[in-house]
mmCIF file with all atom_site columns, C-alpha atoms in Angstrom:
data_model
loop_
_atom_site.group_PDB
_atom_site.id
_atom_site.type_symbol
_atom_site.label_atom_id
_atom_site.label_alt_id
_atom_site.label_comp_id
_atom_site.label_asym_id
_atom_site.label_entity_id
_atom_site.label_seq_id
_atom_site.pdbx_PDB_ins_code
_atom_site.Cartn_x
_atom_site.Cartn_y
_atom_site.Cartn_z
_atom_site.occupancy
_atom_site.B_iso_or_equiv
_atom_site.pdbx_formal_charge
_atom_site.auth_seq_id
_atom_site.auth_comp_id
_atom_site.auth_asym_id
_atom_site.auth_atom_id
_atom_site.pdbx_PDB_model_num
ATOM 1   C CA . ALA A 1 1   ? 6.271   -7.366  4.369   1.00 62.00 ? 59  ALA A CA 1
ATOM 2   C CA . GLN A 1 2   ? 4.033   -5.259  2.168   1.00 72.00 ? 60  GLN A CA 1
ATOM 3   C CA . THR A 1 3   ? 0.332   -5.411  3.023   1.00 79.00 ? 61  THR A CA 1
ATOM 4   C CA . ALA A 1 4   ? -2.604  -4.649  0.746   1.00 80.00 ? 62  ALA A CA 1
ATOM 5   C CA . GLU A 1 5   ? -3.088  -1.398  2.693   1.00 84.00 ? 63  GLU A CA 1
ATOM 6   C CA . ASP A 1 6   ? 0.571   -0.391  2.175   1.00 88.00 ? 64  ASP A CA 1
ATOM 7   C CA . ILE A 1 7   ? 0.438   -1.054  -1.549  1.00 88.00 ? 65  ILE A CA 1
ATOM 8   C CA . SER A 1 8   ? -2.929  0.666   -1.942  1.00 87.00 ? 66  SER A CA 1
ATOM 9   C CA . ALA A 1 9   ? -1.675  3.772   -0.114  1.00 91.00 ? 67  ALA A CA 1
ATOM 10  C CA . LYS A 1 10  ? 1.422   3.983   -2.321  1.00 92.00 ? 68  LYS A CA 1
ATOM 11  C CA . GLN A 1 11  ? -0.649  3.451   -5.472  1.00 91.00 ? 69  GLN A CA 1
ATOM 12  C CA . LYS A 1 12  ? -2.988  6.234   -4.373  1.00 93.00 ? 70  LYS A CA 1
ATOM 13  C CA . GLN A 1 13  ? -0.052  8.586   -3.823  1.00 93.00 ? 71  GLN A CA 1
ATOM 14  C CA . LEU A 1 14  ? 1.355   7.803   -7.280  1.00 94.00 ? 72  LEU A CA 1
ATOM 15  C CA . GLU A 1 15  ? -2.043  8.367   -8.894  1.00 94.00 ? 73  GLU A CA 1
ATOM 16  C CA . GLU A 1 16  ? -2.442  11.664  -7.044  1.00 94.00 ? 74  GLU A CA 1
ATOM 17  C CA . THR A 1 17  ? 0.999   12.785  -8.224  1.00 94.00 ? 75  THR A CA 1
ATOM 18  C CA . ASN A 1 18  ? 0.301   11.701  -11.795 1.00 94.00 ? 76  ASN A CA 1
ATOM 19  C CA . ASN A 1 19  ? -2.995  13.646  -11.839 1.00 95.00 ? 77  ASN A CA 1
ATOM 20  C CA . LEU A 1 20  ? -1.255  16.770  -10.543 1.00 95.00 ? 78  LEU A CA 1
ATOM 21  C CA . ILE A 1 21  ? 1.457   16.451  -13.198 1.00 95.00 ? 79  ILE A CA 1
ATOM 22  C CA . ASN A 1 22  ? -1.153  16.036  -15.934 1.00 95.00 ? 80  ASN A CA 1
ATOM 23  C CA . SER A 1 23  ? -3.030  19.106  -14.703 1.00 95.00 ? 81  SER A CA 1
ATOM 24  C CA . TYR A 1 24  ? 0.200   21.122  -14.586 1.00 95.00 ? 82  TYR A CA 1
ATOM 25  C CA . GLU A 1 25  ? 1.162   20.158  -18.138 1.00 94.00 ? 83  GLU A CA 1
ATOM 26  C CA . VAL A 1 26  ? -2.285  21.144  -19.432 1.00 95.00 ? 84  VAL A CA 1
ATOM 27  C CA . LEU A 1 27  ? -1.927  24.573  -17.791 1.00 95.00 ? 85  LEU A CA 1
ATOM 28  C CA . GLU A 1 28  ? 1.646   24.906  -19.010 1.00 93.00 ? 86  GLU A CA 1
ATOM 29  C CA . GLY A 1 29  ? 0.486   24.309  -22.574 1.00 93.00 ? 87  GLY A CA 1
ATOM 30  C CA . LYS A 1 30  ? -1.960  27.208  -22.506 1.00 91.00 ? 88  LYS A CA 1
ATOM 31  C CA . ALA A 1 31  ? -0.922  30.073  -24.802 1.00 88.00 ? 89  ALA A CA 1
ATOM 32  C CA . ASP A 1 32  ? -2.619  32.695  -22.623 1.00 88.00 ? 90  ASP A CA 1
ATOM 33  C CA . LYS A 1 33  ? -1.375  32.257  -19.069 1.00 88.00 ? 91  LYS A CA 1
ATOM 34  C CA . THR A 1 34  ? -3.658  34.416  -16.976 1.00 93.00 ? 92  THR A CA 1
ATOM 35  C CA . ASN A 1 35  ? -2.981  35.134  -13.333 1.00 93.00 ? 93  ASN A CA 1
ATOM 36  C CA . ASP A 1 36  ? -5.442  32.397  -12.382 1.00 94.00 ? 94  ASP A CA 1
ATOM 37  C CA . VAL A 1 37  ? -3.525  29.890  -14.525 1.00 94.00 ? 95  VAL A CA 1
ATOM 38  C CA . LYS A 1 38  ? -0.192  30.954  -13.012 1.00 93.00 ? 96  LYS A CA 1
ATOM 39  C CA . ASP A 1 39  ? -1.625  30.735  -9.498  1.00 94.00 ? 97  ASP A CA 1
ATOM 40  C CA . ARG A 1 40  ? -2.911  27.208  -10.165 1.00 95.00 ? 98  ARG A CA 1
ATOM 41  C CA . MET A 1 41  ? 0.483   26.145  -11.573 1.00 95.00 ? 99  MET A CA 1
ATOM 42  C CA . LEU A 1 42  ? 2.195   27.500  -8.465  1.00 95.00 ? 100 LEU A CA 1
ATOM 43  C CA . GLU A 1 43  ? -0.283  25.682  -6.224  1.00 95.00 ? 101 GLU A CA 1
ATOM 44  C CA . ILE A 1 44  ? 0.444   22.394  -8.017  1.00 96.00 ? 102 ILE A CA 1
ATOM 45  C CA . GLN A 1 45  ? 4.185   22.937  -7.591  1.00 95.00 ? 103 GLN A CA 1
ATOM 46  C CA . LYS A 1 46  ? 3.616   23.406  -3.859  1.00 95.00 ? 104 LYS A CA 1
ATOM 47  C CA . GLN A 1 47  ? 1.425   20.281  -3.636  1.00 95.00 ? 105 GLN A CA 1
ATOM 48  C CA . LEU A 1 48  ? 4.042   18.184  -5.432  1.00 95.00 ? 106 LEU A CA 1
ATOM 49  C CA . ALA A 1 49  ? 6.706   19.477  -3.026  1.00 94.00 ? 107 ALA A CA 1
ATOM 50  C CA . LEU A 1 50  ? 4.635   18.227  -0.087  1.00 94.00 ? 108 LEU A CA 1
ATOM 51  C CA . ILE A 1 51  ? 4.330   14.756  -1.638  1.00 93.00 ? 109 ILE A CA 1
ATOM 52  C CA . TYR A 1 52  ? 7.970   14.469  -2.764  1.00 92.00 ? 110 TYR A CA 1
ATOM 53  C CA . PRO A 1 53  ? 10.066  16.798  -0.577  1.00 93.00 ? 111 PRO A CA 1
ATOM 54  C CA . ASP A 1 54  ? 13.313  15.180  -1.805  1.00 91.00 ? 112 ASP A CA 1
ATOM 55  C CA . TYR A 1 55  ? 12.698  16.708  -5.241  1.00 90.00 ? 113 TYR A CA 1
ATOM 56  C CA . VAL A 1 56  ? 12.162  20.298  -4.123  1.00 93.00 ? 114 VAL A CA 1
ATOM 57  C CA . ASP A 1 57  ? 14.263  22.504  -6.405  1.00 92.00 ? 115 ASP A CA 1
ATOM 58  C CA . ALA A 1 58  ? 12.990  26.038  -5.721  1.00 92.00 ? 116 ALA A CA 1
ATOM 59  C CA . ILE A 1 59  ? 11.564  28.336  -3.044  1.00 92.00 ? 117 ILE A CA 1
ATOM 60  C CA . ASP A 1 60  ? 9.198   31.205  -3.860  1.00 89.00 ? 118 ASP A CA 1
ATOM 61  C CA . GLU A 1 61  ? 9.234   34.722  -2.419  1.00 87.00 ? 119 GLU A CA 1
ATOM 62  C CA . GLU A 1 62  ? 6.994   33.615  0.452   1.00 89.00 ? 120 GLU A CA 1
ATOM 63  C CA . GLY A 1 63  ? 9.302   30.765  1.415   1.00 91.00 ? 121 GLY A CA 1
ATOM 64  C CA . ASN A 1 64  ? 7.134   27.995  -0.036  1.00 90.00 ? 122 ASN A CA 1
ATOM 65  C CA . LYS A 1 65  ? 9.004   24.933  -1.289  1.00 93.00 ? 123 LYS A CA 1
ATOM 66  C CA . LEU A 1 66  ? 8.338   24.075  -4.941  1.00 93.00 ? 124 LEU A CA 1
ATOM 67  C CA . ILE A 1 67  ? 9.043   21.411  -7.529  1.00 92.00 ? 125 ILE A CA 1
ATOM 68  C CA . THR A 1 68  ? 9.576   23.073  -10.902 1.00 92.00 ? 126 THR A CA 1
ATOM 69  C CA . ASN A 1 69  ? 11.243  20.228  -12.817 1.00 93.00 ? 127 ASN A CA 1
ATOM 70  C CA . ILE A 1 70  ? 7.982   18.484  -13.648 1.00 93.00 ? 128 ILE A CA 1
ATOM 71  C CA . GLY A 1 71  ? 9.514   16.348  -16.399 1.00 92.00 ? 129 GLY A CA 1
ATOM 72  C CA . LEU A 1 72  ? 12.010  14.835  -13.972 1.00 92.00 ? 130 LEU A CA 1
ATOM 73  C CA . LEU A 1 73  ? 9.259   14.091  -11.456 1.00 93.00 ? 131 LEU A CA 1
ATOM 74  C CA . ARG A 1 74  ? 7.205   12.318  -14.144 1.00 92.00 ? 132 ARG A CA 1
ATOM 75  C CA . GLU A 1 75  ? 10.193  10.015  -14.790 1.00 92.00 ? 133 GLU A CA 1
ATOM 76  C CA . VAL A 1 76  ? 10.498  9.364   -11.047 1.00 92.00 ? 134 VAL A CA 1
ATOM 77  C CA . VAL A 1 77  ? 6.805   8.499   -10.758 1.00 92.00 ? 135 VAL A CA 1
ATOM 78  C CA . ALA A 1 78  ? 7.006   6.100   -13.723 1.00 92.00 ? 136 ALA A CA 1
ATOM 79  C CA . LEU A 1 79  ? 9.944   4.253   -12.161 1.00 92.00 ? 137 LEU A CA 1
ATOM 80  C CA . LYS A 1 80  ? 8.343   4.166   -8.736  1.00 92.00 ? 138 LYS A CA 1
ATOM 81  C CA . ARG A 1 81  ? 5.185   2.729   -10.298 1.00 91.00 ? 139 ARG A CA 1
ATOM 82  C CA . GLU A 1 82  ? 7.199   -0.133  -11.820 1.00 92.00 ? 140 GLU A CA 1
ATOM 83  C CA . GLU A 1 83  ? 9.050   -0.668  -8.529  1.00 91.00 ? 141 GLU A CA 1
ATOM 84  C CA . LEU A 1 84  ? 5.762   -0.820  -6.615  1.00 91.00 ? 142 LEU A CA 1
ATOM 85  C CA . GLU A 1 85  ? 4.357   -3.339  -9.098  1.00 89.00 ? 143 GLU A CA 1
ATOM 86  C CA . LEU A 1 86  ? 7.351   -5.600  -8.481  1.00 90.00 ? 144 LEU A CA 1
ATOM 87  C CA . LYS A 1 87  ? 6.878   -5.313  -4.728  1.00 88.00 ? 145 LYS A CA 1
ATOM 88  C CA . ARG A 1 88  ? 3.189   -6.121  -5.123  1.00 86.00 ? 146 ARG A CA 1
ATOM 89  C CA . GLN A 1 89  ? 3.983   -9.276  -7.089  1.00 86.00 ? 147 GLN A CA 1
ATOM 90  C CA . ASP A 1 90  ? 6.519   -10.320 -4.445  1.00 88.00 ? 148 ASP A CA 1
ATOM 91  C CA . ALA A 1 91  ? 3.938   -9.747  -1.683  1.00 85.00 ? 149 ALA A CA 1
ATOM 92  C CA . VAL A 1 92  ? 1.368   -11.845 -3.577  1.00 84.00 ? 150 VAL A CA 1
ATOM 93  C CA . ALA A 1 93  ? 3.863   -14.691 -4.030  1.00 85.00 ? 151 ALA A CA 1
ATOM 94  C CA . SER A 1 94  ? 4.695   -14.615 -0.305  1.00 85.00 ? 152 SER A CA 1
ATOM 95  C CA . ALA A 1 95  ? 0.995   -14.543 0.568   1.00 83.00 ? 153 ALA A CA 1
ATOM 96  C CA . ARG A 1 96  ? 0.297   -17.616 -1.554  1.00 82.00 ? 154 ARG A CA 1
ATOM 97  C CA . ALA A 1 97  ? 3.204   -19.445 0.085   1.00 84.00 ? 155 ALA A CA 1
ATOM 98  C CA . SER A 1 98  ? 2.050   -18.645 3.633   1.00 86.00 ? 156 SER A CA 1
ATOM 99  C CA . LEU A 1 99  ? -1.691  -19.156 3.178   1.00 84.00 ? 157 LEU A CA 1
ATOM 100 C CA . THR A 1 100 ? -1.660  -22.979 3.471   1.00 85.00 ? 158 THR A CA 1
ATOM 101 C CA . GLY A 1 101 ? 0.196   -22.845 6.777   1.00 90.00 ? 159 GLY A CA 1
ATOM 102 C CA . LEU A 1 102 ? -2.090  -20.136 8.148   1.00 90.00 ? 160 LEU A CA 1
ATOM 103 C CA . LEU A 1 103 ? -5.217  -22.099 7.265   1.00 89.00 ? 161 LEU A CA 1
ATOM 104 C CA . GLN A 1 104 ? -3.835  -25.239 8.934   1.00 91.00 ? 162 GLN A CA 1
ATOM 105 C CA . GLN A 1 105 ? -2.968  -23.222 12.025  1.00 93.00 ? 163 GLN A CA 1
ATOM 106 C CA . GLN A 1 106 ? -6.501  -21.820 12.042  1.00 92.00 ? 164 GLN A CA 1
ATOM 107 C CA . ARG A 1 107 ? -8.006  -25.321 11.882  1.00 92.00 ? 165 ARG A CA 1
ATOM 108 C CA . ASN A 1 108 ? -5.788  -26.611 14.700  1.00 94.00 ? 166 ASN A CA 1
ATOM 109 C CA . LEU A 1 109 ? -6.678  -23.702 16.976  1.00 95.00 ? 167 LEU A CA 1
ATOM 110 C CA . GLN A 1 110 ? -10.393 -24.044 16.226  1.00 94.00 ? 168 GLN A CA 1
ATOM 111 C CA . SER A 1 111 ? -10.231 -27.755 17.043  1.00 94.00 ? 169 SER A CA 1
ATOM 112 C CA . GLN A 1 112 ? -8.674  -27.018 20.457  1.00 95.00 ? 170 GLN A CA 1
ATOM 113 C CA . ILE A 1 113 ? -11.202 -24.250 21.109  1.00 95.00 ? 171 ILE A CA 1
ATOM 114 C CA . ASP A 1 114 ? -14.097 -26.567 20.264  1.00 95.00 ? 172 ASP A CA 1
ATOM 115 C CA . GLU A 1 115 ? -12.742 -29.293 22.567  1.00 94.00 ? 173 GLU A CA 1
ATOM 116 C CA . ASN A 1 116 ? -12.340 -26.876 25.482  1.00 93.00 ? 174 ASN A CA 1
ATOM 117 C CA . LYS A 1 117 ? -15.843 -25.533 24.862  1.00 94.00 ? 175 LYS A CA 1
ATOM 118 C CA . ARG A 1 118 ? -17.225 -29.085 24.911  1.00 93.00 ? 176 ARG A CA 1
ATOM 119 C CA . ARG A 1 119 ? -15.495 -29.864 28.188  1.00 92.00 ? 177 ARG A CA 1
ATOM 120 C CA . LEU A 1 120 ? -16.681 -26.665 29.859  1.00 92.00 ? 178 LEU A CA 1
ATOM 121 C CA . GLU A 1 121 ? -20.293 -27.039 28.701  1.00 91.00 ? 179 GLU A CA 1
ATOM 122 C CA . SER A 1 122 ? -20.482 -30.724 29.681  1.00 92.00 ? 180 SER A CA 1
ATOM 123 C CA . GLU A 1 123 ? -18.571 -30.070 32.914  1.00 88.00 ? 181 GLU A CA 1
ATOM 124 C CA . ASP A 1 124 ? -16.040 -32.676 31.814  1.00 89.00 ? 182 ASP A CA 1
ATOM 125 C CA . THR A 1 125 ? -13.266 -30.911 33.717  1.00 90.00 ? 183 THR A CA 1
ATOM 126 C CA . ILE A 1 126 ? -12.378 -33.437 36.410  1.00 90.00 ? 184 ILE A CA 1
ATOM 127 C CA . THR A 1 127 ? -8.944  -35.080 36.051  1.00 87.00 ? 185 THR A CA 1
ATOM 128 C CA . SER A 1 128 ? -7.246  -37.646 38.252  1.00 84.00 ? 186 SER A CA 1
ATOM 129 C CA . GLY A 1 129 ? -3.710  -38.949 38.625  1.00 84.00 ? 187 GLY A CA 1
ATOM 130 C CA . ILE A 1 130 ? -1.447  -40.969 40.910  1.00 85.00 ? 188 ILE A CA 1
ATOM 131 C CA . PHE A 1 131 ? 0.846   -38.967 43.163  1.00 81.00 ? 189 PHE A CA 1
ATOM 132 C CA . GLY A 1 132 ? 2.968   -40.591 45.884  1.00 81.00 ? 190 GLY A CA 1
ATOM 133 C CA . GLY A 1 133 ? 1.078   -43.814 45.431  1.00 82.00 ? 191 GLY A CA 1
ATOM 134 C CA . HIS A 1 134 ? -2.250  -42.132 46.012  1.00 82.00 ? 192 HIS A CA 1
ATOM 135 C CA . LYS A 1 135 ? -4.986  -41.290 43.533  1.00 86.00 ? 193 LYS A CA 1
ATOM 136 C CA . VAL A 1 136 ? -5.616  -37.550 43.393  1.00 86.00 ? 194 VAL A CA 1
ATOM 137 C CA . THR A 1 137 ? -8.566  -35.847 41.681  1.00 88.00 ? 195 THR A CA 1
ATOM 138 C CA . TRP A 1 138 ? -8.790  -32.167 40.755  1.00 87.00 ? 196 TRP A CA 1
ATOM 139 C CA . ASP A 1 139 ? -10.894 -29.778 38.678  1.00 90.00 ? 197 ASP A CA 1
ATOM 140 C CA . GLU A 1 140 ? -9.170  -28.269 35.614  1.00 92.00 ? 198 GLU A CA 1
ATOM 141 C CA . ARG A 1 141 ? -11.935 -25.770 34.884  1.00 91.00 ? 199 ARG A CA 1
ATOM 142 C CA . GLU A 1 142 ? -9.870  -22.658 35.703  1.00 93.00 ? 200 GLU A CA 1
ATOM 143 C CA . ASN A 1 143 ? -6.914  -23.916 33.672  1.00 93.00 ? 201 ASN A CA 1
ATOM 144 C CA . ILE A 1 144 ? -9.190  -24.685 30.721  1.00 93.00 ? 202 ILE A CA 1
ATOM 145 C CA . ILE A 1 145 ? -10.732 -21.195 30.893  1.00 94.00 ? 203 ILE A CA 1
ATOM 146 C CA . GLN A 1 146 ? -7.281  -19.578 30.890  1.00 94.00 ? 204 GLN A CA 1
ATOM 147 C CA . GLU A 1 147 ? -6.147  -21.777 28.014  1.00 94.00 ? 205 GLU A CA 1
ATOM 148 C CA . GLN A 1 148 ? -9.339  -20.977 26.097  1.00 93.00 ? 206 GLN A CA 1
ATOM 149 C CA . GLN A 1 149 ? -8.724  -17.239 26.424  1.00 95.00 ? 207 GLN A CA 1
ATOM 150 C CA . LYS A 1 150 ? -5.171  -17.690 25.134  1.00 95.00 ? 208 LYS A CA 1
ATOM 151 C CA . LEU A 1 151 ? -6.360  -19.828 22.209  1.00 95.00 ? 209 LEU A CA 1
ATOM 152 C CA . LEU A 1 152 ? -9.023  -17.275 21.265  1.00 95.00 ? 210 LEU A CA 1
ATOM 153 C CA . ARG A 1 153 ? -6.394  -14.496 21.166  1.00 95.00 ? 211 ARG A CA 1
ATOM 154 C CA . GLN A 1 154 ? -4.148  -16.654 18.994  1.00 95.00 ? 212 GLN A CA 1
ATOM 155 C CA . LYS A 1 155 ? -7.064  -17.497 16.706  1.00 94.00 ? 213 LYS A CA 1
ATOM 156 C CA . LEU A 1 156 ? -7.960  -13.823 16.317  1.00 95.00 ? 214 LEU A CA 1
ATOM 157 C CA . GLU A 1 157 ? -4.385  -13.011 15.300  1.00 95.00 ? 215 GLU A CA 1
ATOM 158 C CA . VAL A 1 158 ? -4.322  -15.862 12.762  1.00 93.00 ? 216 VAL A CA 1
ATOM 159 C CA . ASP A 1 159 ? -7.729  -14.788 11.377  1.00 92.00 ? 217 ASP A CA 1
ATOM 160 C CA . GLN A 1 160 ? -6.414  -11.255 10.882  1.00 91.00 ? 218 GLN A CA 1
ATOM 161 C CA . ASN A 1 161 ? -3.294  -12.539 9.105   1.00 88.00 ? 219 ASN A CA 1
ATOM 162 C CA . ILE A 1 162 ? -5.455  -14.685 6.820   1.00 86.00 ? 220 ILE A CA 1
ATOM 163 C CA . LYS A 1 163 ? -7.623  -11.664 5.967   1.00 86.00 ? 221 LYS A CA 1
ATOM 164 C CA . LYS A 1 164 ? -4.544  -9.588  5.092   1.00 83.00 ? 222 LYS A CA 1
ATOM 165 C CA . THR A 1 165 ? -3.268  -12.431 2.936   1.00 83.00 ? 223 THR A CA 1
ATOM 166 C CA . MET A 1 166 ? -6.591  -12.856 1.164   1.00 83.00 ? 224 MET A CA 1
ATOM 167 C CA . ASP A 1 167 ? -6.783  -9.096  0.562   1.00 80.00 ? 225 ASP A CA 1
ATOM 168 C CA . LEU A 1 168 ? -3.512  -9.298  -1.370  1.00 78.00 ? 226 LEU A CA 1
ATOM 169 C CA . LEU A 1 169 ? -4.669  -12.304 -3.380  1.00 78.00 ? 227 LEU A CA 1
ATOM 170 C CA . ASP A 1 170 ? -8.013  -10.663 -4.107  1.00 69.00 ? 228 ASP A CA 1
ATOM 171 C CA . ALA A 1 171 ? -6.196  -7.594  -5.426  1.00 61.00 ? 229 ALA A CA 1
ATOM 172 C CA . ASP A 1 172 ? -4.074  -9.827  -7.643  1.00 58.00 ? 230 ASP A CA 1
ATOM 173 C CA . GLU A 1 173 ? -7.088  -11.660 -9.028  1.00 59.00 ? 231 GLU A CA 1
ATOM 174 C CA . PHE A 1 174 ? -8.820  -8.330  -9.691  1.00 52.00 ? 232 PHE A CA 1
ATOM 175 C CA . LYS A 1 175 ? -5.786  -7.112  -11.633 1.00 62.00 ? 233 LYS A CA 1
ATOM 176 C CA . LYS A 1 176 ? -5.931  -10.237 -13.837 1.00 61.00 ? 234 LYS A CA 1
ATOM 177 C CA . TRP A 1 177 ? -9.634  -9.626  -14.481 1.00 48.00 ? 235 TRP A CA 1
ATOM 178 C CA . GLU A 1 178 ? -8.971  -5.967  -15.299 1.00 54.00 ? 236 GLU A CA 1
ATOM 179 C CA . THR A 1 179 ? -6.231  -6.923  -17.783 1.00 63.00 ? 237 THR A CA 1
ATOM 180 C CA . HIS A 1 180 ? -8.608  -9.370  -19.461 1.00 51.00 ? 238 HIS A CA 1
ATOM 181 C CA . ARG A 1 181 ? -11.368 -6.726  -19.614 1.00 49.00 ? 239 ARG A CA 1
ATOM 182 C CA . MET A 1 182 ? -9.007  -4.183  -21.226 1.00 59.00 ? 240 MET A CA 1
ATOM 183 C CA . LYS A 1 183 ? -7.971  -6.774  -23.801 1.00 62.00 ? 241 LYS A CA 1
ATOM 184 C CA . MET A 1 184 ? -11.602 -7.597  -24.628 1.00 54.00 ? 242 MET A CA 1
ATOM 185 C CA . GLU A 1 185 ? -12.423 -3.883  -24.987 1.00 51.00 ? 243 GLU A CA 1
ATOM 186 C CA . GLY A 1 186 ? -9.509  -3.378  -27.359 1.00 56.00 ? 244 GLY A CA 1
ATOM 187 C CA . VAL A 1 187 ? -7.433  -1.100  -25.131 1.00 51.00 ? 245 VAL A CA 1
ATOM 188 C CA . PRO A 1 188 ? -3.995  -0.790  -26.822 1.00 51.00 ? 246 PRO A CA 1
ATOM 189 C CA . PRO A 1 189 ? -1.133  -2.708  -25.138 1.00 46.00 ? 247 PRO A CA 1
ATOM 190 C CA . GLY A 1 190 ? 1.068   -0.541  -22.951 1.00 45.00 ? 248 GLY A CA 1
ATOM 191 C CA . THR A 1 191 ? -1.770  1.770   -21.942 1.00 44.00 ? 249 THR A CA 1
ATOM 192 C CA . GLY A 1 192 ? -1.951  0.303   -18.469 1.00 42.00 ? 250 GLY A CA 1
ATOM 193 C CA . PRO A 1 193 ? 0.817   -0.663  -16.016 1.00 38.00 ? 251 PRO A CA 1
ATOM 194 C CA . THR A 1 194 ? 3.891   -2.403  -17.416 1.00 34.00 ? 252 THR A CA 1
ATOM 195 C CA . PRO A 1 195 ? 3.263   -6.195  -17.565 1.00 35.00 ? 253 PRO A CA 1
ATOM 196 C CA . ILE A 1 196 ? 5.364   -8.191  -15.142 1.00 29.00 ? 254 ILE A CA 1
ATOM 197 C CA . ASP A 1 197 ? 6.634   -10.598 -17.800 1.00 34.00 ? 255 ASP A CA 1
ATOM 198 C CA . SER A 1 198 ? 8.046   -7.711  -19.805 1.00 29.00 ? 256 SER A CA 1
ATOM 199 C CA . LEU A 1 199 ? 10.142  -6.830  -16.763 1.00 27.00 ? 257 LEU A CA 1
ATOM 200 C CA . GLY A 1 200 ? 11.709  -10.281 -16.772 1.00 31.00 ? 258 GLY A CA 1
ATOM 201 C CA . ILE A 1 201 ? 9.634   -11.886 -14.016 1.00 29.00 ? 259 ILE A CA 1
ATOM 202 C CA . GLY A 1 202 ? 7.534   -15.025 -14.387 1.00 34.00 ? 260 GLY A CA 1
ATOM 203 C CA . ALA A 1 203 ? 4.092   -15.372 -12.854 1.00 36.00 ? 261 ALA A CA 1
ATOM 204 C CA . GLY A 1 204 ? 4.214   -15.895 -9.100  1.00 38.00 ? 262 GLY A CA 1
ATOM 205 C CA . ALA A 1 205 ? 7.935   -15.196 -8.859  1.00 38.00 ? 263 ALA A CA 1
ATOM 206 C CA . GLY A 1 206 ? 9.584   -12.821 -6.413  1.00 40.00 ? 264 GLY A CA 1
ATOM 207 C CA . ILE A 1 207 ? 11.272  -9.574  -7.329  1.00 38.00 ? 265 ILE A CA 1
ATOM 208 C CA . GLY A 1 208 ? 13.902  -10.251 -9.999  1.00 46.00 ? 266 GLY A CA 1
ATOM 209 C CA . SER A 1 209 ? 17.227  -8.999  -8.676  1.00 48.00 ? 267 SER A CA 1
ATOM 210 C CA . ALA A 1 210 ? 18.425  -7.772  -12.086 1.00 46.00 ? 268 ALA A CA 1
ATOM 211 C CA . THR A 1 211 ? 15.200  -5.861  -12.742 1.00 47.00 ? 269 THR A CA 1
ATOM 212 C CA . ASN A 1 212 ? 15.144  -4.402  -9.255  1.00 53.00 ? 270 ASN A CA 1
ATOM 213 C CA . GLU A 1 213 ? 18.755  -3.265  -9.565  1.00 55.00 ? 271 GLU A CA 1
ATOM 214 C CA . ALA A 1 214 ? 17.944  -1.666  -12.917 1.00 54.00 ? 272 ALA A CA 1
ATOM 215 C CA . LEU A 1 215 ? 15.126  0.305   -11.296 1.00 56.00 ? 273 LEU A CA 1
ATOM 216 C CA . LYS A 1 216 ? 17.401  1.393   -8.447  1.00 56.00 ? 274 LYS A CA 1
ATOM 217 C CA . SER A 1 217 ? 20.075  2.483   -10.947 1.00 58.00 ? 275 SER A CA 1
ATOM 218 C CA . ALA A 1 218 ? 17.492  4.497   -12.875 1.00 56.00 ? 276 ALA A CA 1
ATOM 219 C CA . LEU A 1 219 ? 16.306  6.185   -9.686  1.00 59.00 ? 277 LEU A CA 1
ATOM 220 C CA . ARG A 1 220 ? 19.923  6.969   -8.734  1.00 57.00 ? 278 ARG A CA 1
ATOM 221 C CA . LEU A 1 221 ? 20.410  8.536   -12.177 1.00 58.00 ? 279 LEU A CA 1
ATOM 222 C CA . LEU A 1 222 ? 17.361  10.704  -11.641 1.00 57.00 ? 280 LEU A CA 1
ATOM 223 C CA . GLU A 1 223 ? 18.753  11.732  -8.241  1.00 58.00 ? 281 GLU A CA 1
ATOM 224 C CA . HIS A 1 224 ? 21.942  12.803  -10.022 1.00 55.00 ? 282 HIS A CA 1
ATOM 225 C CA . LYS A 1 225 ? 19.965  14.763  -12.622 1.00 54.00 ? 283 LYS A CA 1
ATOM 226 C CA . LYS A 1 226 ? 18.034  16.430  -9.808  1.00 55.00 ? 284 LYS A CA 1
ATOM 227 C CA . ARG A 1 227 ? 21.270  17.738  -8.268  1.00 55.00 ? 285 ARG A CA 1
ATOM 228 C CA . MET A 1 228 ? 22.652  19.059  -11.578 1.00 52.00 ? 286 MET A CA 1
#
């Protein structure tokens, strides 16, 4: 499952690639291409090759791998951005579905931890039972301590899963706020990321199979163009 960290890392990589492409196109549009400009363009081609080695299409005299088909890479980045957005929406939907169960599990564990703590602090650890017709009494303190350690480990794991889930939901809520802010400031539609509904997916739904297949087909077409 995609975590907030996974999605953030992929978004950062896409933004880095997009910035490099923009810089390259600005340099490419210069009428007077000095040696400094050419060197910077070459450096960007090398940086892009490190980020997307599958799209390397040239090697310079020094053996450095390059990406020279910048237009093709821009198409790839645009499709990958849409694909990542679909994955993010699917991760948010899964997070919402699992959060109720995680919170209930957290409450149950905390209740057991509190009860064990009460027994240990009040020294209410003596238990008795009938064995072979005789009443037997024993101290459960060691067993309670071992159980408490196990419960605390389980609680820590659940707490961490809840935090990861909330991180995803927080990111989703922030995106809604950002969309609203852009609308209020009069930013033209289509300037930001492609809206989910325009990709054929309702709010809170998982990845639409038709849309996902369309993205995969588009990426396969770009792979074919790359090899031509």
